[in-house]
Amino acid sequence: NLLPLANGTKLALFGKGTVDYVKGGGGSGDVTVAYSHSLLDGMKEKEREGKVFLYKELHDFYEREVRAQYAVGIDPGMTAEPEVPAALLEGAKAFADTAIISICRFSGERWDRTVEGQSDLTGLYKVDVKCLTRAAEVFEHGDFYLSNAEARLVEQVTENFAKVIGVLNVGGVVDTTWFAYNNKIQSALFAWQAGMEGGLAIADILCGEANPSGKLVDTCAKTFEDYPSSKGFHES
């Protein structure tokens, strides 16, 4: 019952997914665009309208961290989750009563939904090898699951904020147990990969200005291994 956000809510935006927005998938799922709007862009627009108030120091931190990773050639959705400084966490806690944790994932044929320890690069294109190698570095248990850094972030936020929302900017099924079985996270939004204007649309939904579509049923298995195809998913 935490969404939509009440008018005037003070927010702390956690997670590199706040800035590291994934507009679409790889290969045929990608489109060349002049720009794309992140969740932060959308929430800044709501702040200008006086509907929410953001803890600026926190989202400034994520902007710096994500830009630094982009600068060395890391692609959107493949950035590492940075550790939030203790002082910044305390400042956010003092400012806001509500936190949003943003998780993002990039998707592409032949390499995504990796499994722990996967190393077979046979038959992959150069771009796939790049993505698979990077995924192994960032997602220790495979990209279906939270990385260790993301799991630590969820623990930190839920320990320090009474009101917590999860936002998933993902291109397919992922682990949902981290919020589905956590009573400290009251609401979640599957934002999927919503295109170049997606961050503004997500903000509209969070603030109750738009309805999140047709509410069609979708099921995510508790573990990647629950899918019968997972064991041989990358063999062909």
mmCIF file of N, CA and C in Angstrom, residues 76-152:
data_model
loop_
_atom_site.group_PDB
_atom_site.id
_atom_site.type_symbol
_atom_site.label_atom_id
_atom_site.label_comp_id
_atom_site.label_asym_id
_atom_site.label_seq_id
_atom_site.Cartn_x
_atom_site.Cartn_y
_atom_site.Cartn_z
ATOM 1 N N PRO A 76 25.430 0.473 -20.554
ATOM 2 C CA PRO A 76 24.280 0.554 -19.651
ATOM 3 C C PRO A 76 23.776 -0.831 -19.257
ATOM 4 N N GLY A 77 23.448 -0.972 -17.989
ATOM 5 C CA GLY A 77 22.961 -2.240 -17.469
ATOM 6 C C GLY A 77 24.053 -3.190 -17.043
ATOM 7 N N MET A 78 25.311 -2.872 -17.385
ATOM 8 C CA MET A 78 26.438 -3.743 -17.047
ATOM 9 C C MET A 78 27.371 -3.085 -16.044
ATOM 10 N N THR A 79 26.969 -1.962 -15.492
ATOM 11 C CA THR A 79 27.787 -1.281 -14.495
ATOM 12 C C THR A 79 27.712 -2.021 -13.160
ATOM 13 N N ALA A 80 28.726 -1.816 -12.341
ATOM 14 C CA ALA A 80 28.761 -2.424 -11.009
ATOM 15 C C ALA A 80 28.022 -1.537 -10.014
ATOM 16 N N GLU A 81 27.400 -2.161 -9.031
ATOM 17 C CA GLU A 81 26.691 -1.426 -7.979
ATOM 18 C C GLU A 81 27.712 -0.846 -7.003
ATOM 19 N N PRO A 82 27.799 0.487 -6.882
ATOM 20 C CA PRO A 82 28.783 1.078 -5.972
ATOM 21 C C PRO A 82 28.345 0.994 -4.512
ATOM 22 N N GLU A 83 29.324 0.974 -3.636
ATOM 23 C CA GLU A 83 29.052 0.966 -2.194
ATOM 24 C C GLU A 83 28.679 2.375 -1.750
ATOM 25 N N VAL A 84 27.568 2.518 -1.048
ATOM 26 C CA VAL A 84 27.125 3.835 -0.584
ATOM 27 C C VAL A 84 27.912 4.217 0.669
ATOM 28 N N PRO A 85 28.579 5.368 0.676
ATOM 29 C CA PRO A 85 29.305 5.809 1.870
ATOM 30 C C PRO A 85 28.375 5.925 3.072
ATOM 31 N N ALA A 86 28.891 5.587 4.252
ATOM 32 C CA ALA A 86 28.073 5.586 5.473
ATOM 33 C C ALA A 86 27.468 6.961 5.749
ATOM 34 N N ALA A 87 28.237 8.003 5.528
ATOM 35 C CA ALA A 87 27.746 9.358 5.800
ATOM 36 C C ALA A 87 26.583 9.711 4.882
ATOM 37 N N LEU A 88 26.648 9.231 3.639
ATOM 38 C CA LEU A 88 25.581 9.505 2.683
ATOM 39 C C LEU A 88 24.311 8.747 3.074
ATOM 40 N N LEU A 89 24.466 7.522 3.544
ATOM 41 C CA LEU A 89 23.328 6.735 4.006
ATOM 42 C C LEU A 89 22.658 7.415 5.193
ATOM 43 N N GLU A 90 23.453 7.914 6.128
ATOM 44 C CA GLU A 90 22.903 8.596 7.295
ATOM 45 C C GLU A 90 22.194 9.883 6.899
ATOM 46 N N GLY A 91 22.782 10.612 5.954
ATOM 47 C CA GLY A 91 22.151 11.840 5.490
ATOM 48 C C GLY A 91 20.819 11.577 4.818
ATOM 49 N N ALA A 92 20.765 10.527 4.010
ATOM 50 C CA ALA A 92 19.516 10.160 3.341
ATOM 51 C C ALA A 92 18.451 9.759 4.352
ATOM 52 N N LYS A 93 18.865 9.024 5.367
ATOM 53 C CA LYS A 93 17.942 8.563 6.418
ATOM 54 C C LYS A 93 17.355 9.746 7.185
ATOM 55 N N ALA A 94 18.183 10.751 7.419
ATOM 56 C CA ALA A 94 17.723 11.938 8.147
ATOM 57 C C ALA A 94 16.773 12.781 7.302
ATOM 58 N N PHE A 95 16.943 12.736 5.983
ATOM 59 C CA PHE A 95 16.147 13.571 5.086
ATOM 60 C C PHE A 95 14.802 12.951 4.728
ATOM 61 N N ALA A 96 14.815 11.661 4.410
ATOM 62 C CA ALA A 96 13.636 11.029 3.805
ATOM 63 C C ALA A 96 13.061 9.925 4.676
ATOM 64 N N ASP A 97 11.775 9.662 4.498
ATOM 65 C CA ASP A 97 11.137 8.543 5.186
ATOM 66 C C ASP A 97 10.845 7.385 4.235
ATOM 67 N N THR A 98 11.111 7.589 2.935
ATOM 68 C CA THR A 98 10.817 6.579 1.934
ATOM 69 C C THR A 98 12.020 6.390 1.019
ATOM 70 N N ALA A 99 12.326 5.137 0.688
ATOM 71 C CA ALA A 99 13.456 4.826 -0.189
ATOM 72 C C ALA A 99 12.972 4.013 -1.385
ATOM 73 N N ILE A 100 13.586 4.264 -2.522
ATOM 74 C CA ILE A 100 13.358 3.458 -3.722
ATOM 75 C C ILE A 100 14.671 2.780 -4.091
ATOM 76 N N ILE A 101 14.629 1.469 -4.277
ATOM 77 C CA ILE A 101 15.804 0.708 -4.721
ATOM 78 C C ILE A 101 15.579 0.338 -6.181
ATOM 79 N N SER A 102 16.474 0.789 -7.061
ATOM 80 C CA SER A 102 16.347 0.520 -8.497
ATOM 81 C C SER A 102 17.355 -0.535 -8.930
ATOM 82 N N ILE A 103 16.849 -1.576 -9.562
ATOM 83 C CA ILE A 103 17.677 -2.665 -10.091
ATOM 84 C C ILE A 103 17.518 -2.692 -11.608
ATOM 85 N N CYS A 104 18.629 -2.781 -12.340
ATOM 86 C CA CYS A 104 18.522 -2.834 -13.803
ATOM 87 C C CYS A 104 19.312 -4.018 -14.358
ATOM 88 N N ARG A 105 18.875 -4.485 -15.515
ATOM 89 C CA ARG A 105 19.552 -5.569 -16.229
ATOM 90 C C ARG A 105 19.493 -5.308 -17.737
ATOM 91 N N PHE A 106 20.601 -5.572 -18.406
ATOM 92 C CA PHE A 106 20.646 -5.556 -19.861
ATOM 93 C C PHE A 106 20.393 -6.977 -20.355
ATOM 94 N N SER A 107 19.801 -7.111 -21.542
ATOM 95 C CA SER A 107 19.498 -8.434 -22.088
ATOM 96 C C SER A 107 19.906 -8.517 -23.545
ATOM 97 N N GLY A 108 20.330 -9.712 -23.969
ATOM 98 C CA GLY A 108 20.687 -9.930 -25.366
ATOM 99 C C GLY A 108 20.752 -11.415 -25.672
ATOM 100 N N GLU A 109 20.570 -11.750 -26.942
ATOM 101 C CA GLU A 109 20.606 -13.160 -27.327
ATOM 102 C C GLU A 109 21.955 -13.795 -27.013
ATOM 103 N N ARG A 110 21.899 -15.075 -26.644
ATOM 104 C CA ARG A 110 23.068 -15.966 -26.514
ATOM 105 C C ARG A 110 23.862 -15.822 -25.226
ATOM 106 N N TRP A 111 23.671 -14.770 -24.468
ATOM 107 C CA TRP A 111 24.533 -14.625 -23.290
ATOM 108 C C TRP A 111 23.790 -14.252 -22.010
ATOM 109 N N ASP A 112 22.580 -13.688 -22.105
ATOM 110 C CA ASP A 112 21.944 -13.202 -20.874
ATOM 111 C C ASP A 112 21.376 -14.354 -20.055
ATOM 112 N N ARG A 113 20.911 -14.026 -18.853
ATOM 113 C CA ARG A 113 20.465 -14.994 -17.846
ATOM 114 C C ARG A 113 21.556 -16.049 -17.659
ATOM 115 N N THR A 114 22.724 -15.526 -17.369
ATOM 116 C CA THR A 114 23.892 -16.375 -17.168
ATOM 117 C C THR A 114 23.745 -17.208 -15.904
ATOM 118 N N VAL A 115 24.476 -18.307 -15.867
ATOM 119 C CA VAL A 115 24.500 -19.155 -14.682
ATOM 120 C C VAL A 115 25.860 -19.022 -14.021
ATOM 121 N N GLU A 116 25.901 -19.276 -12.729
ATOM 122 C CA GLU A 116 27.129 -19.112 -11.964
ATOM 123 C C GLU A 116 28.239 -20.008 -12.529
ATOM 124 N N GLY A 117 29.389 -19.413 -12.793
ATOM 125 C CA GLY A 117 30.539 -20.166 -13.264
ATOM 126 C C GLY A 117 30.555 -20.453 -14.752
ATOM 127 N N GLN A 118 29.590 -19.893 -15.499
ATOM 128 C CA GLN A 118 29.543 -20.153 -16.936
ATOM 129 C C GLN A 118 30.803 -19.620 -17.608
ATOM 130 N N SER A 119 31.433 -20.422 -18.469
ATOM 131 C CA SER A 119 32.680 -19.996 -19.100
ATOM 132 C C SER A 119 32.780 -20.363 -20.578
ATOM 133 N N ASP A 120 31.819 -21.104 -21.112
ATOM 134 C CA ASP A 120 31.896 -21.550 -22.497
ATOM 135 C C ASP A 120 31.558 -20.397 -23.443
ATOM 136 N N LEU A 121 32.533 -19.932 -24.216
ATOM 137 C CA LEU A 121 32.345 -18.824 -25.142
ATOM 138 C C LEU A 121 32.244 -19.302 -26.588
ATOM 139 N N THR A 122 32.143 -20.612 -26.790
ATOM 140 C CA THR A 122 32.106 -21.194 -28.132
ATOM 141 C C THR A 122 30.904 -20.683 -28.940
ATOM 142 N N GLY A 123 31.188 -20.207 -30.151
ATOM 143 C CA GLY A 123 30.118 -19.814 -31.056
ATOM 144 C C GLY A 123 29.529 -18.447 -30.793
ATOM 145 N N LEU A 124 30.069 -17.710 -29.827
ATOM 146 C CA LEU A 124 29.529 -16.392 -29.519
ATOM 147 C C LEU A 124 30.189 -15.318 -30.377
ATOM 148 N N TYR A 125 29.413 -14.276 -30.704
ATOM 149 C CA TYR A 125 29.977 -13.132 -31.389
ATOM 150 C C TYR A 125 30.848 -12.336 -30.416
ATOM 151 N N LYS A 126 31.674 -11.442 -30.973
ATOM 152 C CA LYS A 126 32.583 -10.645 -30.141
ATOM 153 C C LYS A 126 31.828 -9.840 -29.093
ATOM 154 N N VAL A 127 30.696 -9.236 -29.487
ATOM 155 C CA VAL A 127 29.917 -8.431 -28.542
ATOM 156 C C VAL A 127 29.327 -9.307 -27.441
ATOM 157 N N ASP A 128 28.962 -10.551 -27.786
ATOM 158 C CA ASP A 128 28.414 -11.468 -26.786
ATOM 159 C C ASP A 128 29.484 -11.874 -25.776
ATOM 160 N N VAL A 129 30.702 -12.103 -26.273
ATOM 161 C CA VAL A 129 31.813 -12.449 -25.382
ATOM 162 C C VAL A 129 32.067 -11.312 -24.397
ATOM 163 N N LYS A 130 32.005 -10.084 -24.907
ATOM 164 C CA LYS A 130 32.190 -8.912 -24.046
ATOM 165 C C LYS A 130 31.137 -8.873 -22.943
ATOM 166 N N CYS A 131 29.887 -9.075 -23.335
ATOM 167 C CA CYS A 131 28.793 -9.019 -22.354
ATOM 168 C C CYS A 131 28.879 -10.170 -21.358
ATOM 169 N N LEU A 132 29.175 -11.375 -21.849
ATOM 170 C CA LEU A 132 29.244 -12.541 -20.971
ATOM 171 C C LEU A 132 30.396 -12.410 -19.989
ATOM 172 N N THR A 133 31.532 -11.912 -20.469
ATOM 173 C CA THR A 133 32.689 -11.717 -19.593
ATOM 174 C C THR A 133 32.381 -10.685 -18.520
ATOM 175 N N ARG A 134 31.744 -9.597 -18.925
ATOM 176 C CA ARG A 134 31.396 -8.548 -17.971
ATOM 177 C C ARG A 134 30.359 -9.047 -16.957
ATOM 178 N N ALA A 135 29.374 -9.795 -17.434
ATOM 179 C CA ALA A 135 28.346 -10.323 -16.537
ATOM 180 C C ALA A 135 28.957 -11.203 -15.460
ATOM 181 N N ALA A 136 29.960 -11.986 -15.827
ATOM 182 C CA ALA A 136 30.620 -12.857 -14.855
ATOM 183 C C ALA A 136 31.349 -12.047 -13.795
ATOM 184 N N GLU A 137 31.825 -10.859 -14.166
ATOM 185 C CA GLU A 137 32.525 -9.992 -13.218
ATOM 186 C C GLU A 137 31.564 -9.323 -12.238
ATOM 187 N N VAL A 138 30.407 -8.930 -12.743
ATOM 188 C CA VAL A 138 29.483 -8.116 -11.936
ATOM 189 C C VAL A 138 28.465 -8.963 -11.180
ATOM 190 N N PHE A 139 27.956 -10.023 -11.823
ATOM 191 C CA PHE A 139 26.897 -10.838 -11.222
ATOM 192 C C PHE A 139 27.471 -12.199 -10.820
ATOM 193 N N GLU A 140 27.905 -12.285 -9.591
ATOM 194 C CA GLU A 140 28.651 -13.457 -9.140
ATOM 195 C C GLU A 140 27.846 -14.748 -9.233
ATOM 196 N N HIS A 141 26.536 -14.649 -9.131
ATOM 197 C CA HIS A 141 25.674 -15.840 -9.128
ATOM 198 C C HIS A 141 24.855 -15.947 -10.411
ATOM 199 N N GLY A 142 25.213 -15.157 -11.420
ATOM 200 C CA GLY A 142 24.440 -15.082 -12.643
ATOM 201 C C GLY A 142 23.502 -13.889 -12.609
ATOM 202 N N ASP A 143 23.144 -13.348 -13.781
ATOM 203 C CA ASP A 143 22.385 -12.097 -13.809
ATOM 204 C C ASP A 143 20.893 -12.269 -13.537
ATOM 205 N N PHE A 144 20.436 -13.504 -13.308
ATOM 206 C CA PHE A 144 19.065 -13.714 -12.829
ATOM 207 C C PHE A 144 18.938 -13.220 -11.393
ATOM 208 N N TYR A 145 20.024 -13.361 -10.632
ATOM 209 C CA TYR A 145 20.027 -13.052 -9.198
ATOM 210 C C TYR A 145 20.642 -11.686 -8.913
ATOM 211 N N LEU A 146 20.383 -11.176 -7.717
ATOM 212 C CA LEU A 146 21.070 -9.979 -7.258
ATOM 213 C C LEU A 146 22.562 -10.271 -7.136
ATOM 214 N N SER A 147 23.365 -9.283 -7.464
ATOM 215 C CA SER A 147 24.789 -9.401 -7.187
ATOM 216 C C SER A 147 25.009 -9.261 -5.684
ATOM 217 N N ASN A 148 26.193 -9.591 -5.224
ATOM 218 C CA ASN A 148 26.499 -9.434 -3.797
ATOM 219 C C ASN A 148 26.340 -7.978 -3.368
ATOM 220 N N ALA A 149 26.779 -7.047 -4.234
ATOM 221 C CA ALA A 149 26.676 -5.625 -3.910
ATOM 222 C C ALA A 149 25.215 -5.179 -3.848
ATOM 223 N N GLU A 150 24.390 -5.688 -4.754
ATOM 224 C CA GLU A 150 22.968 -5.342 -4.731
ATOM 225 C C GLU A 150 22.289 -5.902 -3.489
ATOM 226 N N ALA A 151 22.650 -7.119 -3.108
ATOM 227 C CA ALA A 151 22.070 -7.723 -1.906
ATOM 228 C C ALA A 151 22.446 -6.929 -0.659
ATOM 229 N N ARG A 152 23.692 -6.456 -0.608
ATOM 230 C CA ARG A 152 24.117 -5.617 0.530
ATOM 231 C C ARG A 152 23.337 -4.314 0.548
#
